[in-house]
């Protein structure tokens, strides 16, 4: 996985998946870029993480907060009228979280980590220069870079499947890798 | 360069939406003005559609109103506010207005979402509406029974018990039925307008027997008083108006038709030479009605002596306990907030990449995690097929195979 941008903006799908993995901090540390999330996503998804934490009795929210405190995850808001205008324009097609992520990424030339089919189609159609990363790509990158034991990796993928209710879609090039590594 | 949506959007519509959102969270125009650091007259002009709103003003107002920016800018079907229709209901019981309004507003929002999903998927809800039944100055009992028989015939139900009433009304008639959590005293809300058609909110806190009764009650309002919205709750009337008497009587005949009930009662009686409380409970379960409703119906049909239910009740009969002892399983029910067709439209839109996961969660009124769980369940329900597997025309297989 080559990252051609200085920053990676995580959308809500990826935040939930990484939190569900139980390895949020480790995954962020493995990425060779600044990791960022928008205020809109943070505000909207805190409740989801809180519920996930209550259900699973895991320190998911704590990890999320810790990532911010340690400076591994930065929270950003709109910095210019152009970003705000783009956000409002994208909200015609996307939900607010995806719109904010796309608007900031497009204007600051950052990469986006998203698994959202609609957001991916939107970006591919309008902003070919924006690099799009996915949960499987980032998890694979982390596992290879940190030489993660296959049992640990399998547990992480299964945690994302069970707690985060996520598996890569059929057309994802890493689906086979994901399935084999989950066994 | 992307076009600025705020330069092309219909300003009056946007202004109205902003005004509705502000009122829903009980904010004044002065409050809104403070949020965007402007004069009150600016807010007035924005809400009237006379002044173009700036992106950062819209973002600030949406945040203050607890709404998404996309709620204001994405193309959504225009629905006449339910508030207008329900004004008469409010007037009848003004003290209830504050309590009732949130449910009516929620029903309106759900109906609007439903229309939006239909538009996204280009799949309008098929409607199989009969002409409105004329009931003015007609005798209540015979009119109710006649409509019940006609509707059963129209829907191909014969005189058998209706096992899944919600599905029939949703799918065979085309009504929009939502289950909402409401205080115990509320049973059902019925509304109708040209864009939405007939819609109902049923109190999901009630047992299924009561929900079915409420649905039948609301259905009569759709059949006979279509344009007249209704909010049904306990102790609403000192004296029941005819429309309410008709709805209650219709429910009885629609859920427990005379011919079928008579036949089943006779079969039981002939086989056992008696009709026991166990038979009463089993038969009520079979018809998906309360034991009380069935008892009164059998008394009215002179199949049980008058006062049977009162005597059973006076003896301290515990209905739920007896049902458990008899091993009567729950009657078939689907307690999801959303109609089945609504849920399927939403999952199809998500799997075809027509809506984001966030929007899918908003449509289902749940957080993302719960929406993913529901998506899994819905995909499993669709014969275990997923995504692109489900989006093709089965008729094409035959053509290609030839």
Coordinates of C-alpha atoms in Angstrom, one line a residue:
Chain A
X1 CA 0.0 0.0 0.0
X2 CA 1.6 3.2 -1.2
X3 CA 0.4 6.4 0.5
X4 CA 0.9 9.4 -1.7
X5 CA -0.5 12.0 0.6
X6 CA 0.7 13.7 3.8
X7 CA -2.6 13.0 5.6
X8 CA -5.3 10.3 5.7
X9 CA -8.8 11.3 6.6
X10 CA -10.8 8.5 8.2
X11 CA -14.5 8.3 7.5
X12 CA -17.0 6.9 9.9
X13 CA -17.0 3.4 8.4
X14 CA -13.2 3.1 9.0
X15 CA -13.3 4.6 12.4
X16 CA -15.9 2.0 13.5
X17 CA -14.0 -0.9 11.9
X18 CA -10.7 0.1 13.5
X19 CA -12.2 0.6 16.9
X20 CA -14.0 -2.7 16.6
X21 CA -10.6 -4.4 15.8
X22 CA -9.3 -3.7 19.3
X23 CA -6.1 -2.5 17.7
X24 CA -7.0 1.1 17.0
X25 CA -3.9 2.7 18.3
X26 CA -1.6 0.2 16.8
X27 CA -3.2 0.5 13.4
X28 CA -2.9 4.3 13.5
X29 CA 0.8 4.1 14.5
X30 CA 1.6 1.9 11.6
X31 CA 0.4 4.4 9.0
X32 CA 3.0 6.6 7.4
X33 CA 0.9 9.7 7.4
X34 CA -1.0 12.0 9.8
X35 CA -4.3 10.5 10.6
X36 CA -7.3 12.8 10.8
X37 CA -11.0 12.7 11.4
X38 CA -13.5 15.5 10.8
X39 CA -15.5 17.1 13.6
X40 CA -18.7 16.1 11.9
X41 CA -17.7 12.4 12.0
X42 CA -16.4 12.7 15.5
X43 CA -19.6 14.3 16.8
X44 CA -21.9 11.9 14.9
X45 CA -20.1 8.6 15.6
X46 CA -19.2 9.1 19.3
X47 CA -22.6 7.7 20.2
X48 CA -22.1 4.6 18.0
X49 CA -18.7 4.0 19.7
X50 CA -20.3 4.5 23.1
X51 CA -22.9 1.8 22.3
X52 CA -20.3 -0.5 20.9
X53 CA -18.3 -0.1 24.1
X54 CA -21.3 -0.7 26.3
X55 CA -22.3 -3.8 24.3
X56 CA -18.9 -5.3 24.1
X57 CA -17.6 -4.1 27.4
X58 CA -14.4 -3.0 25.6
X59 CA -12.5 0.2 26.0
X60 CA -13.3 1.3 22.4
X61 CA -14.2 4.8 23.2
X62 CA -11.2 5.1 25.6
X63 CA -9.0 4.1 22.7
X64 CA -10.6 6.6 20.4
X65 CA -10.1 9.4 23.1
X66 CA -6.6 8.2 23.8
X67 CA -5.7 8.3 20.1
X68 CA -6.7 12.0 20.1
X69 CA -4.9 12.7 23.4
X70 CA -1.7 11.1 22.1
X71 CA -1.9 13.1 18.9
X72 CA -2.2 9.9 16.8
X73 CA -5.6 11.1 15.6
X74 CA -6.3 14.8 14.9
X75 CA -9.8 16.3 14.7
X76 CA -10.2 18.9 12.0
X77 CA -13.0 21.3 11.0
X78 CA -13.6 23.5 8.0
X79 CA -10.9 26.1 7.6
X80 CA -12.1 28.1 4.6
X81 CA -15.3 29.2 2.9
X82 CA -14.3 27.0 0.0
X83 CA -14.3 23.9 2.2
X84 CA -17.7 24.9 3.7
X85 CA -19.1 25.5 0.2
X86 CA -17.9 22.1 -1.0
X87 CA -19.3 20.4 2.1
X88 CA -22.7 21.9 1.4
X89 CA -22.5 20.9 -2.3
X90 CA -21.5 17.3 -1.6
X91 CA -24.3 17.0 1.0
X92 CA -26.7 16.9 -2.0
X93 CA -25.3 13.4 -2.7
X94 CA -23.7 12.2 0.5
X95 CA -24.5 12.2 4.2
X96 CA -22.9 14.9 6.3
X97 CA -20.0 12.7 7.6
X98 CA -18.9 11.7 4.1
X99 CA -19.5 15.2 2.7
X100 CA -17.3 16.8 5.3
X101 CA -14.6 14.1 4.9
X102 CA -14.6 14.5 1.1
X103 CA -14.7 18.3 1.2
X104 CA -11.7 18.6 3.5
X105 CA -9.7 15.9 1.6
X106 CA -10.4 17.4 -1.8
X107 CA -9.3 20.9 -0.7
X108 CA -6.2 19.9 1.3
X109 CA -5.2 17.1 -1.1
X110 CA -5.3 14.5 1.5
X111 CA -6.1 10.7 1.1
X112 CA -9.4 9.3 2.3
X113 CA -10.0 6.0 4.1
X114 CA -13.5 4.8 3.4
X115 CA -15.4 1.7 2.6
X116 CA -18.6 3.5 1.6
X117 CA -19.5 2.5 -1.9
X118 CA -21.5 5.7 -2.7
X119 CA -18.7 7.9 -1.4
X120 CA -16.1 5.9 -3.4
X121 CA -18.2 6.3 -6.6
X122 CA -18.6 10.0 -5.9
X123 CA -14.9 10.6 -5.5
X124 CA -13.9 8.4 -8.4
X125 CA -16.3 10.3 -10.7
X126 CA -15.3 13.8 -9.6
X127 CA -11.9 13.8 -7.9
X128 CA -9.6 11.2 -9.5
X129 CA -6.6 12.8 -7.7
X130 CA -7.8 11.8 -4.3
X131 CA -6.3 8.5 -3.1
X132 CA -8.9 6.2 -1.6
X133 CA -7.9 3.6 1.0
X134 CA -10.0 0.9 2.5
X135 CA -10.3 -1.0 5.8
X136 CA -8.8 -4.2 4.2
X137 CA -5.9 -2.3 2.7
X138 CA -5.0 -0.6 6.0
X139 CA -5.4 -3.7 8.1
X140 CA -3.2 -5.6 5.6
X141 CA -0.6 -2.9 5.7
X142 CA -0.6 -2.9 9.5
X143 CA -0.3 -6.7 9.7
X144 CA 2.6 -6.8 7.2
X145 CA 4.5 -3.8 8.6
X146 CA 4.2 -5.0 12.2
X147 CA 4.6 -8.7 11.2
X148 CA 1.5 -9.6 13.0
X149 CA 1.0 -13.2 14.1
X150 CA -1.6 -15.0 11.9
X151 CA -3.7 -15.9 15.0
X152 CA -3.7 -12.2 16.2
X153 CA -4.7 -11.1 12.7
X154 CA -7.4 -13.6 12.5
X155 CA -8.8 -12.4 15.8
X156 CA -8.7 -8.8 14.6
X157 CA -10.5 -9.6 11.4
X158 CA -13.1 -11.6 13.2
X159 CA -13.6 -8.8 15.8
X160 CA -14.3 -6.4 12.9
X161 CA -16.7 -8.9 11.4
X162 CA -18.5 -9.6 14.7
X163 CA -18.4 -6.3 16.6
X164 CA -18.2 -4.0 13.6
X165 CA -20.5 -6.1 11.3
X166 CA -18.1 -5.5 8.5
X167 CA -16.6 -7.8 5.8
X168 CA -15.2 -6.6 2.5
X169 CA -17.7 -6.7 -0.3
X170 CA -17.4 -9.4 -3.0
X171 CA -15.8 -7.0 -5.5
X172 CA -13.0 -6.0 -3.1
X173 CA -9.6 -7.1 -4.4
X174 CA -8.6 -8.0 -0.8
X175 CA -11.7 -10.1 0.0
X176 CA -9.9 -13.4 -0.6
X177 CA -6.9 -12.3 1.6
X178 CA -9.4 -11.2 4.3
X179 CA -11.2 -14.5 4.2
X180 CA -8.1 -16.6 4.3
X181 CA -6.6 -14.6 7.0
X182 CA -9.7 -14.8 9.1
X183 CA -9.6 -18.6 9.2
Chain B
X1 CA -15.7 23.6 -10.8
X2 CA -18.7 22.4 -8.9
X3 CA -21.9 24.5 -9.0
X4 CA -22.8 26.1 -5.7
X5 CA -26.0 24.4 -4.7
X6 CA -27.1 27.4 -2.7
X7 CA -27.1 29.5 -5.8
X8 CA -29.4 27.2 -7.6
X9 CA -31.7 25.8 -4.9
X10 CA -35.3 27.0 -4.5
X11 CA -34.9 29.6 -1.8
X12 CA -38.5 29.5 -0.7
X13 CA -38.5 25.8 -0.1
X14 CA -35.1 26.0 1.7
X15 CA -36.5 28.9 3.8
X16 CA -39.6 26.9 4.7
X17 CA -37.5 23.9 5.7
X18 CA -35.3 26.1 7.9
X19 CA -38.3 27.6 9.5
X20 CA -39.9 24.2 10.2
X21 CA -36.6 23.0 11.7
X22 CA -36.2 26.0 13.9
X23 CA -39.8 25.7 15.2
X24 CA -39.4 22.0 15.9
X25 CA -36.6 22.8 18.4
X26 CA -38.5 25.7 19.8
X27 CA -36.1 28.4 18.8
X28 CA -37.0 32.0 17.9
X29 CA -35.9 34.0 14.9
X30 CA -33.8 36.0 17.4
X31 CA -32.1 32.9 18.6
X32 CA -31.3 31.8 15.1
X33 CA -30.0 35.3 14.3
X34 CA -27.5 35.1 17.2
X35 CA -26.2 31.7 15.9
X36 CA -25.3 33.2 12.5
X37 CA -24.3 36.5 14.0
X38 CA -26.9 38.5 12.0
X39 CA -29.9 40.6 12.6
X40 CA -33.3 39.0 13.1
X41 CA -34.5 40.6 9.9
X42 CA -31.8 38.5 8.1
X43 CA -33.3 35.3 9.4
X44 CA -36.8 36.5 8.4
X45 CA -35.5 37.2 4.9
X46 CA -33.8 33.8 4.7
X47 CA -36.9 31.9 5.9
X48 CA -39.0 33.8 3.4
X49 CA -36.6 32.9 0.6
X50 CA -35.7 36.5 0.0
X51 CA -32.1 36.4 1.1
X52 CA -29.6 33.7 -0.1
X53 CA -28.1 31.8 2.8
X54 CA -24.3 31.4 2.9
X55 CA -22.7 27.9 3.4
X56 CA -21.3 28.7 6.8
X57 CA -24.7 30.1 7.9
X58 CA -26.4 26.9 6.8
X59 CA -23.8 24.8 8.6
X60 CA -24.3 26.7 11.8
X61 CA -28.1 26.6 11.7
X62 CA -28.2 22.9 10.9
X63 CA -25.9 22.2 13.8
X64 CA -28.0 24.4 16.1
X65 CA -31.2 22.7 15.0
X66 CA -29.7 19.2 15.4
X67 CA -30.1 18.5 11.7
X68 CA -28.0 17.4 8.8
X69 CA -27.0 19.9 6.2
X70 CA -28.0 17.3 3.7
X71 CA -31.6 17.4 5.1
X72 CA -31.8 21.0 3.7
X73 CA -30.1 20.6 0.3
X74 CA -30.7 17.2 -1.0
X75 CA -33.7 16.8 -3.3
X76 CA -36.5 15.3 -1.3
X77 CA -40.1 14.7 -2.1
X78 CA -42.3 17.6 -1.0
X79 CA -44.9 16.5 1.5
X80 CA -47.7 18.7 2.8
X81 CA -46.9 19.1 6.5
X82 CA -49.1 16.8 8.5
X83 CA -49.6 19.6 11.0
X84 CA -52.1 21.2 8.6
X85 CA -54.2 18.0 8.4
X86 CA -54.0 17.3 12.1
X87 CA -55.1 20.8 13.1
X88 CA -58.6 19.6 13.6
X89 CA -57.4 16.8 15.8
X90 CA -55.4 19.2 17.9
X91 CA -58.4 21.4 18.3
X92 CA -60.5 18.6 19.7
X93 CA -58.0 17.9 22.4
X94 CA -55.8 20.9 22.8
X95 CA -54.3 19.7 26.1
X96 CA -52.9 16.7 24.3
X97 CA -51.3 18.7 21.5
X98 CA -47.8 18.9 23.0
X99 CA -47.8 15.2 23.7
X100 CA -49.3 14.2 20.3
X101 CA -47.3 16.4 18.0
X102 CA -43.9 14.6 18.2
X103 CA -45.5 11.4 17.0
X104 CA -47.3 13.1 14.1
X105 CA -44.1 14.8 13.2
X106 CA -42.2 11.5 13.3
X107 CA -44.8 9.8 11.1
X108 CA -44.5 12.7 8.6
X109 CA -40.8 12.3 8.5
X110 CA -40.9 8.6 8.1
X111 CA -43.4 8.9 5.2
X112 CA -41.2 11.5 3.6
X113 CA -38.2 9.1 3.9
X114 CA -40.4 6.4 2.4
X115 CA -41.2 8.6 -0.6
X116 CA -37.5 9.5 -1.0
X117 CA -36.5 5.9 -1.0
X118 CA -39.1 5.1 -3.6
X119 CA -37.7 7.9 -5.7
X120 CA -34.1 6.8 -5.3
X121 CA -35.0 3.2 -6.3
X122 CA -37.6 4.3 -8.9
X123 CA -40.0 1.9 -7.2
X124 CA -43.2 3.5 -6.1
X125 CA -45.2 1.6 -3.5
X126 CA -47.9 -0.3 -5.4
X127 CA -51.3 0.9 -4.2
X128 CA -54.4 -1.2 -4.3
X129 CA -56.9 1.3 -2.9
X130 CA -60.6 0.8 -3.1
X131 CA -62.9 3.7 -3.7
X132 CA -63.9 5.3 -0.4
X133 CA -66.9 3.6 1.1
X134 CA -70.0 5.8 1.5
X135 CA -71.2 5.5 5.1
X136 CA -73.1 8.7 5.8
X137 CA -76.5 8.0 7.6
X138 CA -76.0 4.2 7.3
X139 CA -76.7 1.8 10.1
X140 CA -73.4 1.1 11.9
X141 CA -73.5 -2.6 12.5
X142 CA -74.5 -3.8 9.0
X143 CA -72.3 -1.2 7.3
X144 CA -69.3 -2.3 9.3
X145 CA -69.9 -6.0 8.5
X146 CA -70.6 -5.3 4.9
X147 CA -67.4 -3.3 4.5
X148 CA -65.4 -6.1 6.3
X149 CA -66.9 -8.8 4.1
X150 CA -66.2 -6.7 0.9
X151 CA -62.6 -6.0 1.9
X152 CA -61.9 -9.6 2.8
X153 CA -63.2 -10.6 -0.6
X154 CA -61.2 -7.9 -2.4
X155 CA -58.0 -9.0 -0.6
X156 CA -58.7 -12.7 -1.1
X157 CA -58.9 -13.4 2.6
X158 CA -62.1 -15.5 2.6
X159 CA -63.4 -15.9 6.1
X160 CA -60.2 -17.3 7.6
X161 CA -58.2 -15.6 10.4
X162 CA -55.7 -13.0 9.1
X163 CA -52.4 -14.1 10.3
X164 CA -50.1 -11.3 9.2
X165 CA -52.4 -8.2 9.1
X166 CA -49.6 -5.7 8.9
X167 CA -48.0 -7.3 5.9
X168 CA -51.4 -7.5 4.1
X169 CA -52.2 -3.9 4.7
X170 CA -48.7 -2.8 3.7
X171 CA -48.2 -5.0 0.7
X172 CA -51.6 -5.9 -0.7
X173 CA -53.3 -2.5 0.0
X174 CA -50.2 -0.2 -0.1
X175 CA -50.6 1.5 3.3
X176 CA -47.5 2.8 5.0
X177 CA -47.5 1.3 8.5
X178 CA -44.9 2.3 11.1
X179 CA -44.7 0.9 14.7
X180 CA -43.7 3.7 17.1
X181 CA -43.2 3.6 20.8
X182 CA -45.9 5.8 22.3
X183 CA -47.4 6.2 25.8
X184 CA -49.7 3.3 26.7
X185 CA -52.9 5.4 26.2
X186 CA -52.2 6.0 22.5
X187 CA -53.2 3.3 20.1
X188 CA -52.9 4.6 16.5
X189 CA -52.4 7.6 14.3
X190 CA -54.0 7.6 10.8
X191 CA -53.2 10.2 8.1
X192 CA -53.7 10.6 4.4
X193 CA -52.6 13.0 1.8
X194 CA -52.2 12.9 -2.0
X195 CA -48.4 12.5 -2.0
X196 CA -48.2 9.9 0.7
X197 CA -51.5 8.0 0.4
X198 CA -52.7 6.3 3.6
X199 CA -50.3 5.9 6.5
X200 CA -50.5 4.8 10.1
X201 CA -48.4 4.7 13.2
X202 CA -49.2 1.9 15.6
X203 CA -48.2 1.9 19.3
X204 CA -45.4 -0.7 19.4
X205 CA -45.7 -0.9 23.2
X206 CA -49.0 -2.6 23.0
X207 CA -49.4 -6.4 22.7
X208 CA -49.8 -7.7 19.2
X209 CA -53.5 -8.5 19.6
X210 CA -54.1 -4.8 20.4
X211 CA -51.9 -3.6 17.6
X212 CA -53.9 -5.7 15.1
X213 CA -57.1 -4.2 16.5
X214 CA -55.6 -0.7 16.1
X215 CA -54.6 -1.4 12.6
X216 CA -58.0 -2.7 11.7
X217 CA -59.5 0.4 13.3
X218 CA -57.2 2.7 11.3
X219 CA -57.9 0.7 8.2
X220 CA -61.6 1.6 8.5
X221 CA -60.8 5.2 8.7
X222 CA -58.8 4.8 5.5
X223 CA -61.7 3.0 3.9
X224 CA -64.5 5.2 5.0
X225 CA -63.1 8.6 6.2
X226 CA -60.0 8.7 4.1
X227 CA -59.3 12.4 4.2
X228 CA -59.9 12.8 7.9
X229 CA -56.8 12.3 10.0
X230 CA -57.2 10.5 13.4
X231 CA -55.3 10.1 16.6
X232 CA -56.8 7.3 18.6
X233 CA -56.3 7.1 22.4
X234 CA -58.0 5.9 25.5
X235 CA -60.8 7.9 27.1
X236 CA -60.8 10.2 24.1
X237 CA -64.6 10.6 24.0
X238 CA -67.3 10.8 26.5
X239 CA -69.7 9.8 23.8
X240 CA -68.3 7.9 20.8
X241 CA -68.9 9.6 17.5
X242 CA -70.4 7.4 14.7
X243 CA -67.1 7.3 12.9
X244 CA -65.4 5.7 15.9
X245 CA -68.3 3.3 16.5
X246 CA -68.0 2.2 12.9
X247 CA -64.2 1.7 13.2
X248 CA -64.5 -0.4 16.3
X249 CA -67.4 -2.5 14.9
X250 CA -65.5 -3.0 11.6
X251 CA -62.4 -4.3 13.5
X252 CA -64.6 -6.9 15.1
X253 CA -66.0 -8.1 11.8
X254 CA -62.8 -7.8 9.9
X255 CA -60.7 -9.8 12.4
X256 CA -63.5 -12.2 13.4
X257 CA -65.8 -12.7 10.5
X258 CA -69.2 -14.2 11.4
X259 CA -69.2 -17.2 9.0
X260 CA -65.7 -18.4 9.7
X261 CA -66.0 -17.9 13.4
X262 CA -69.4 -19.7 13.5
X263 CA -67.9 -22.7 11.6
X264 CA -64.9 -23.0 13.9
X265 CA -66.9 -22.6 17.0
X266 CA -69.3 -25.4 15.8
X267 CA -66.4 -27.7 14.9
X268 CA -64.9 -27.3 18.4
X269 CA -68.2 -27.7 20.1
X270 CA -69.2 -30.7 18.0
X271 CA -65.9 -32.5 18.6
X272 CA -65.7 -31.8 22.4
X273 CA -69.4 -31.5 23.2
X274 CA -68.5 -28.4 25.1
X275 CA -66.6 -25.1 24.7
X276 CA -64.1 -24.7 27.5
X277 CA -62.0 -21.7 28.6
X278 CA -59.0 -23.5 26.9
X279 CA -61.0 -23.6 23.6
X280 CA -61.7 -19.8 24.1
X281 CA -58.0 -19.1 24.6
X282 CA -56.9 -21.3 21.7
X283 CA -59.5 -19.7 19.3
X284 CA -58.5 -16.2 20.3
X285 CA -54.9 -17.1 19.6
X286 CA -55.9 -18.5 16.3
X287 CA -57.7 -15.3 15.3
X288 CA -54.9 -13.1 16.7
X289 CA -57.4 -11.2 18.9
X290 CA -57.6 -10.7 22.7
X291 CA -59.6 -13.3 24.7
X292 CA -61.8 -10.4 25.8
X293 CA -62.6 -9.4 22.2
X294 CA -63.4 -12.9 21.2
X295 CA -65.6 -13.5 24.3
X296 CA -67.7 -10.4 23.6
X297 CA -67.9 -11.4 19.9
X298 CA -69.1 -14.9 20.8
X299 CA -71.6 -13.5 23.3
X300 CA -72.9 -11.1 20.6
X301 CA -73.3 -14.1 18.2
X302 CA -75.2 -15.8 21.0
X303 CA -72.7 -18.7 21.0
X304 CA -71.8 -17.9 24.6
X305 CA -74.1 -16.7 27.3
X306 CA -74.2 -12.9 27.8
X307 CA -71.8 -11.9 30.6
X308 CA -69.4 -14.8 30.1
X309 CA -66.3 -12.5 29.9
X310 CA -67.4 -10.5 32.9
X311 CA -67.7 -13.7 35.0
X312 CA -64.3 -14.9 33.9
X313 CA -62.8 -11.6 34.8
X314 CA -64.5 -11.5 38.1
X315 CA -63.1 -14.9 38.9
X316 CA -59.6 -13.3 38.7
X317 CA -58.7 -14.8 35.3
X318 CA -55.0 -14.0 34.5
X319 CA -54.9 -14.0 30.7
X320 CA -51.1 -14.0 30.1
X321 CA -50.6 -16.7 32.8
X322 CA -53.1 -19.0 31.2
X323 CA -51.7 -18.4 27.8
X324 CA -48.3 -19.4 29.0
X325 CA -49.6 -22.5 30.8
X326 CA -51.4 -23.5 27.6
X327 CA -48.1 -23.0 25.6
X328 CA -49.7 -20.6 23.2
X329 CA -46.8 -19.1 21.3
X330 CA -46.7 -15.5 20.3
X331 CA -49.0 -14.8 17.4
X332 CA -47.0 -14.0 14.2
X333 CA -45.8 -10.4 14.3
X334 CA -43.3 -8.1 12.8
X335 CA -42.4 -5.3 15.3
X336 CA -39.9 -3.4 13.2
X337 CA -40.5 0.4 13.2
X338 CA -40.3 0.4 9.4
X339 CA -42.5 -1.4 6.8
X340 CA -40.9 -4.3 5.1
X341 CA -40.9 -2.7 1.7
X342 CA -39.2 0.4 3.1
X343 CA -36.5 -1.7 4.6
X344 CA -35.9 -3.5 1.3
X345 CA -35.8 -0.3 -0.6
X346 CA -33.2 1.0 1.8
X347 CA -30.9 -2.1 1.7
X348 CA -31.2 -2.2 -2.1
X349 CA -30.2 1.5 -2.3
X350 CA -27.2 0.8 0.0
X351 CA -26.1 -2.2 -1.9
X352 CA -26.3 -0.5 -5.2
X353 CA -24.2 2.4 -3.9
X354 CA -27.1 4.8 -4.3
X355 CA -27.0 6.0 -0.7
X356 CA -24.2 6.1 1.9
X357 CA -24.1 3.9 5.0
X358 CA -24.7 7.0 7.1
X359 CA -27.9 7.8 5.1
X360 CA -29.0 4.1 5.4
X361 CA -28.7 4.4 9.2
X362 CA -30.7 7.7 9.1
X363 CA -33.4 6.0 7.1
X364 CA -33.6 3.3 9.6
X365 CA -33.4 5.7 12.6
X366 CA -30.6 3.7 14.1
X367 CA -26.8 4.3 14.6
X368 CA -24.4 2.9 12.1
X369 CA -23.6 -0.2 14.0
X370 CA -27.2 -1.2 14.3
X371 CA -27.7 -0.3 10.7
X372 CA -25.0 -2.8 9.7
X373 CA -26.6 -5.5 11.8
X374 CA -30.0 -4.8 10.2
X375 CA -28.3 -4.8 6.7
X376 CA -26.9 -8.2 7.4
X377 CA -30.2 -9.5 8.5
X378 CA -32.0 -8.0 5.4
X379 CA -29.4 -9.5 3.1
X380 CA -29.9 -12.9 4.7
X381 CA -33.6 -12.5 4.3
X382 CA -33.1 -12.0 0.6
X383 CA -32.4 -15.7 0.1
X384 CA -28.8 -15.4 1.4
X385 CA -27.8 -13.5 -1.7
X386 CA -25.8 -10.3 -1.5
X387 CA -25.2 -7.1 -3.3
X388 CA -25.0 -7.5 -7.1
X389 CA -26.4 -11.1 -6.9
X390 CA -29.8 -9.6 -6.1
X391 CA -29.9 -6.9 -8.6
X392 CA -30.7 -8.6 -11.9
X393 CA -33.8 -9.5 -13.7
X394 CA -34.6 -13.2 -13.2
X395 CA -36.5 -13.3 -16.4
X396 CA -33.3 -12.6 -18.3
X397 CA -31.9 -16.0 -17.2
X398 CA -34.5 -17.8 -19.4
X399 CA -33.8 -15.6 -22.4
X400 CA -30.0 -16.0 -22.1
X401 CA -30.4 -19.8 -21.7
X402 CA -32.4 -20.3 -24.8

